[in-house]
GROMACS .gro file of C-alpha atoms in nm:
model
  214
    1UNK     CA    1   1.723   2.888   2.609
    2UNK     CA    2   1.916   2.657   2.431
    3UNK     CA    3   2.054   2.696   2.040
    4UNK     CA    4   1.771   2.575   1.772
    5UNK     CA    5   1.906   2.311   1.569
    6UNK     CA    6   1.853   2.348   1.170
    7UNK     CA    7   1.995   2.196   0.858
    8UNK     CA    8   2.359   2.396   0.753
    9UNK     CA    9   2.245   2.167   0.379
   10UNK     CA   10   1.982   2.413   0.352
   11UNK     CA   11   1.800   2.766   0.454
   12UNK     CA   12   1.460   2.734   0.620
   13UNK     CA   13   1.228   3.072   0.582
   14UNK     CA   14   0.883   3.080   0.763
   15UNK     CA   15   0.598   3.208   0.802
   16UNK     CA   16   0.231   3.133   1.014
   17UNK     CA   17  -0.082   3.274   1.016
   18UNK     CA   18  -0.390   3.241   0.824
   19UNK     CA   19  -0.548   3.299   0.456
   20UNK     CA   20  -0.697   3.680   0.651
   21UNK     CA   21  -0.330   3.800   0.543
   22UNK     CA   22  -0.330   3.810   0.201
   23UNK     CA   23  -0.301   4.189   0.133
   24UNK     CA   24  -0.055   4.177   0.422
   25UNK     CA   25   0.168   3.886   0.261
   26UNK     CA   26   0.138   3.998  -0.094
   27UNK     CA   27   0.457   4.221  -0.202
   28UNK     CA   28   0.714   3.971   0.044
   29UNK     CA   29   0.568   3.664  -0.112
   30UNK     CA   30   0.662   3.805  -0.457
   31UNK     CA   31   0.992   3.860  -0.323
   32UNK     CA   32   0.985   3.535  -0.179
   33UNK     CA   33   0.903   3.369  -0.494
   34UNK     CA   34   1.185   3.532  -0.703
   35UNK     CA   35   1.415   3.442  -0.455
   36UNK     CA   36   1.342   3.056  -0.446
   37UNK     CA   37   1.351   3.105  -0.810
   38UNK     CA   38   1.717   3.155  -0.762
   39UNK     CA   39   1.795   2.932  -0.483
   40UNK     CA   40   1.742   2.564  -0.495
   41UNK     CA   41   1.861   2.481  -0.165
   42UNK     CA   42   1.608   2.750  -0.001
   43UNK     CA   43   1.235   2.682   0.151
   44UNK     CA   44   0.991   2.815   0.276
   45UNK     CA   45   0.736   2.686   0.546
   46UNK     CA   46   0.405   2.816   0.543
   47UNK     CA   47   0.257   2.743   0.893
   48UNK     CA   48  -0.194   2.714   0.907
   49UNK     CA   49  -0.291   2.884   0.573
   50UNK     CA   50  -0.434   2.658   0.325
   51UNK     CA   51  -0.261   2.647  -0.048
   52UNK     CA   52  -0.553   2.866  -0.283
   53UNK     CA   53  -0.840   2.982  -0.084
   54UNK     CA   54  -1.004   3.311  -0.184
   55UNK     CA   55  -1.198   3.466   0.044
   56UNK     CA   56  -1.378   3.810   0.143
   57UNK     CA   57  -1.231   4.029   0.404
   58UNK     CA   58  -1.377   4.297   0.592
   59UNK     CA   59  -1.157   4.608   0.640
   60UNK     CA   60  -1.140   5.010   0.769
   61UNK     CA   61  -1.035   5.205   0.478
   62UNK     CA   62  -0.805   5.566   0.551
   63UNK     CA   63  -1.159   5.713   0.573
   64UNK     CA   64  -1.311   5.513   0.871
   65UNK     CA   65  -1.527   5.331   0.594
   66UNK     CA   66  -1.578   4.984   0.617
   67UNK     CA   67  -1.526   4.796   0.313
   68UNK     CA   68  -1.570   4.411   0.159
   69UNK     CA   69  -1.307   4.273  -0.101
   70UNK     CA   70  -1.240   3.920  -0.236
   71UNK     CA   71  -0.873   3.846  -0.246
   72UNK     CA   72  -0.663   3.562  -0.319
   73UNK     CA   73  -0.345   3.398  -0.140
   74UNK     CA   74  -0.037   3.391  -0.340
   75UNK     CA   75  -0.084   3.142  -0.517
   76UNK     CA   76   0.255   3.128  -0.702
   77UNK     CA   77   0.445   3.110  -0.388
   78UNK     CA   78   0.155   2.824  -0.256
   79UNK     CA   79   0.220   2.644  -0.601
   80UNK     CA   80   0.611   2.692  -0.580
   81UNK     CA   81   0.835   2.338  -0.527
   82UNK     CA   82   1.010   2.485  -0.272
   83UNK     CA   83   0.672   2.566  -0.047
   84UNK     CA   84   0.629   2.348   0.259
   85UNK     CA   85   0.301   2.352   0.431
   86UNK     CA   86   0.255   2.261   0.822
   87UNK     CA   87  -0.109   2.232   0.953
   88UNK     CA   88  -0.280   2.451   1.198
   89UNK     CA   89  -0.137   2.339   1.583
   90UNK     CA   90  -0.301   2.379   1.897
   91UNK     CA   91  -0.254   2.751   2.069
   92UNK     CA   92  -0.046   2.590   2.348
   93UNK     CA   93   0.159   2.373   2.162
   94UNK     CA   94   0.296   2.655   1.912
   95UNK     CA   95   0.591   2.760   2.102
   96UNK     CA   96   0.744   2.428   2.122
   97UNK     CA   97   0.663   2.282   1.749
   98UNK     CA   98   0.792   2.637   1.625
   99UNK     CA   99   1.113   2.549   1.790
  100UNK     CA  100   1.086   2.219   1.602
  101UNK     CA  101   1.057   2.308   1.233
  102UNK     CA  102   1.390   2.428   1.187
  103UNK     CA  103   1.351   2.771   1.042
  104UNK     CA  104   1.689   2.969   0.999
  105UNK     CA  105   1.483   3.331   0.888
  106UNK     CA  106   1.132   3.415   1.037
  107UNK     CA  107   0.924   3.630   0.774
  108UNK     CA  108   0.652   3.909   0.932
  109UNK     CA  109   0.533   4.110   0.626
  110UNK     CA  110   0.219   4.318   0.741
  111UNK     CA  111   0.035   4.578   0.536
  112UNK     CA  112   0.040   4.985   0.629
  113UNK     CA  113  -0.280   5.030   0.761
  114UNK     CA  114  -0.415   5.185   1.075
  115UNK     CA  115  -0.539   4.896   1.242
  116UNK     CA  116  -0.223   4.723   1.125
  117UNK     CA  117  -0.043   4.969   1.362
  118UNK     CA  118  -0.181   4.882   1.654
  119UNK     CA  119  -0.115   4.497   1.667
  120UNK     CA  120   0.201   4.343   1.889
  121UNK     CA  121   0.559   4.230   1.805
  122UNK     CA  122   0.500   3.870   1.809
  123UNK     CA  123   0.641   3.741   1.556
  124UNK     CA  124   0.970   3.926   1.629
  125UNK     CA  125   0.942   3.771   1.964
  126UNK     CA  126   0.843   3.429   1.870
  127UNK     CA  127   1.189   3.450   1.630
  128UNK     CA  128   1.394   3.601   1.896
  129UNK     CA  129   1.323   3.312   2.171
  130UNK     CA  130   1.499   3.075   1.885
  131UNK     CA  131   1.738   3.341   1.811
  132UNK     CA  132   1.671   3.371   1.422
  133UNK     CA  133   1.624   3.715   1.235
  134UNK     CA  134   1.288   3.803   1.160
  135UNK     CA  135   1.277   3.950   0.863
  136UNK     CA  136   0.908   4.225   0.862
  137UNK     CA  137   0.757   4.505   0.733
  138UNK     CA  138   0.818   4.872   0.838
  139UNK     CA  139   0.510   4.881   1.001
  140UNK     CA  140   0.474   4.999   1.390
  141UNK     CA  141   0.480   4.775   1.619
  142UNK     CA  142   0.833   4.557   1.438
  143UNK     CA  143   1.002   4.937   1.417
  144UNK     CA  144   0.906   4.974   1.754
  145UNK     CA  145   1.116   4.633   1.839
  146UNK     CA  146   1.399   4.655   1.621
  147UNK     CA  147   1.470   4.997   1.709
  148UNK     CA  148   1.533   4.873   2.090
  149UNK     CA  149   1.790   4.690   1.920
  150UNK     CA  150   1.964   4.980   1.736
  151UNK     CA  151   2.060   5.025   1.344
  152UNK     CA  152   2.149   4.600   1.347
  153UNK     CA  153   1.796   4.568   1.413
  154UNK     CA  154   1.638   4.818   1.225
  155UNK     CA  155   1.786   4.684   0.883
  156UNK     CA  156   1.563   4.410   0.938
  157UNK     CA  157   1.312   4.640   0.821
  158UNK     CA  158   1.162   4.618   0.479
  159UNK     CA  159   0.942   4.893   0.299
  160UNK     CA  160   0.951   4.729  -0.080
  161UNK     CA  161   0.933   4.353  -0.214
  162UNK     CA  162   1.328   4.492  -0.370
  163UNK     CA  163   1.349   4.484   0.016
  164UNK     CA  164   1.261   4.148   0.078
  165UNK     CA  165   1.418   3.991  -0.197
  166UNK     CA  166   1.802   4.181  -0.152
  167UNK     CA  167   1.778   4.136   0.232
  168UNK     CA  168   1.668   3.763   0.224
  169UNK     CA  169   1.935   3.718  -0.043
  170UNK     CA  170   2.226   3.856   0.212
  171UNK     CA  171   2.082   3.625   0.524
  172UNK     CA  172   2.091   3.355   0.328
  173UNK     CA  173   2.429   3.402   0.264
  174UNK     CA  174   2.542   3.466   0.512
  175UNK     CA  175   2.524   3.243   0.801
  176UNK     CA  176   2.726   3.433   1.092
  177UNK     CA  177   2.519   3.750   1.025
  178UNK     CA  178   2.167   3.538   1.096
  179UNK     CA  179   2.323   3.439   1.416
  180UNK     CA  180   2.470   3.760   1.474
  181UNK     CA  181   2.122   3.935   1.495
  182UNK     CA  182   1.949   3.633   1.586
  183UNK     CA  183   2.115   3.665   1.932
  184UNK     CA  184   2.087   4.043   1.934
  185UNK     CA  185   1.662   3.984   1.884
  186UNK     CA  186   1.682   3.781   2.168
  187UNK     CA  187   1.910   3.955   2.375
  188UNK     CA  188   1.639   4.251   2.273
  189UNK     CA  189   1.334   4.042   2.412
  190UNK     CA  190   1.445   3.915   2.707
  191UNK     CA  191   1.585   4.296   2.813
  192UNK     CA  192   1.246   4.444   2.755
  193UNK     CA  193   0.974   4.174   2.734
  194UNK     CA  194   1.049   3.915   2.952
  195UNK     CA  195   0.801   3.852   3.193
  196UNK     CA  196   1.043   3.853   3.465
  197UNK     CA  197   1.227   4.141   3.420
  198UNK     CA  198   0.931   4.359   3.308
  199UNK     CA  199   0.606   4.229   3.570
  200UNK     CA  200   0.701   4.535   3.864
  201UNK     CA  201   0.602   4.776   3.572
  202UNK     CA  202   0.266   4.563   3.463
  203UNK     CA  203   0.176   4.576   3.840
  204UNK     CA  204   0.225   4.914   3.858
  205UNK     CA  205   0.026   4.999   3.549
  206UNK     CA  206  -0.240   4.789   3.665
  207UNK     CA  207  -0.213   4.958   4.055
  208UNK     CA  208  -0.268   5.276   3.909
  209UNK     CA  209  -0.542   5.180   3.653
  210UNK     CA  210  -0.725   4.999   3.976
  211UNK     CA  211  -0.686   5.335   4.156
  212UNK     CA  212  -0.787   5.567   3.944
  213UNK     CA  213  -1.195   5.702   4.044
  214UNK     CA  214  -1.108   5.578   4.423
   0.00000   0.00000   0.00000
């Protein structure tokens, strides 16, 4: 894997997913927002959600009930100068046009919520293949990754938008420490999630699944 190219004139943040993450987005897109404020020469790429779209989500509340709310993107970080917007790609061509954008910080805020908990590390593993800190939420399955990396990792972790904003503010700072745990991430995912290191134990999970009843 070779070094991602990005522009030392200015610090790229980013994010992807779609207009379904609003509650999850909220409190780090505030942060967001007050650090642009502060930061001329700092962007942020918003990958496949569209700028102001309200819409109603479907959800399990702590009780197991299901429940229907309208809700409503950030729109002051989708209205901000400093927002850049990058359509929806094909599936298979992510990998390669996320290497192209240029980001310098990945962002991977994600709500506390049961079913939250149970979703993968992607987007720590999409930022470590570029080697770029992924900045996320203390949520499950991002502890779970940056604690295979040790306390470097873990203060990636953010639990408030004071979080977001005094963390971003020190990455963007400070460009040895982004490369610093950049390369740790990666060094992290390719230990412990590379296909090649890591198949023997898939085939032996899936030996024993097939097994089981015979």
């Amino acid at each position: 894997q070779k070094d991602i190219k990005t522009n030392d004139e200015y610090v790229t943040l980013g994010w992807g997913g779609s207009n379904t993450h609003s509650l999850d987005v909220a409190l780090a897109f505030e942060g967001v927002c007050k650090v642009l404020d502060t930061n001329t020469k700092v962007t942020i790429n918003i990958v496949g959600a569209a700028a102001t779209d309200a819409i109603t989500e479907t959800q399990i509340n702590k009780q197991g009930q299901k429940i229907a709310r309208k809700v409503i993107k950030a729109s002051k970080l989708s209205l901000h100068p400093q927002t850049k917007f990058t359509p929806w790609v094909p599936v298979g061509e992510y990998a390669n046009r996320m290497a192209s954008w240029g980001w310098d910080i990945a962002l991977a805020p994600l709500e506390d919520m049961r079913f939250n908990r149970s979703k993968s590390n992607i987007k720590c593993l999409e930022a470590a293949v570029i080697k770029i800190p992924c900045l996320c939420s203390d949520v499950q399955p991002y502890n779970e990754f940056c604690s295979l990396g040790g306390q470097d990792l873990k203060w990636l972790l953010c639990n408030s938008e004071r979080d977001w904003v005094t963390k971003l503010n020190i990455l963007i700072n400070d460009k040895d420490m982004r490369y610093e745990l950049g390369s740790k991430m990666y060094n992290v995912a390719f230990k412990f999630f590379n296909i090649n290191t890591v198949k023997d134990n898939w085939i032996h999970a899936f030996s024993k699944a097939m097994s089981c009843g015979n």
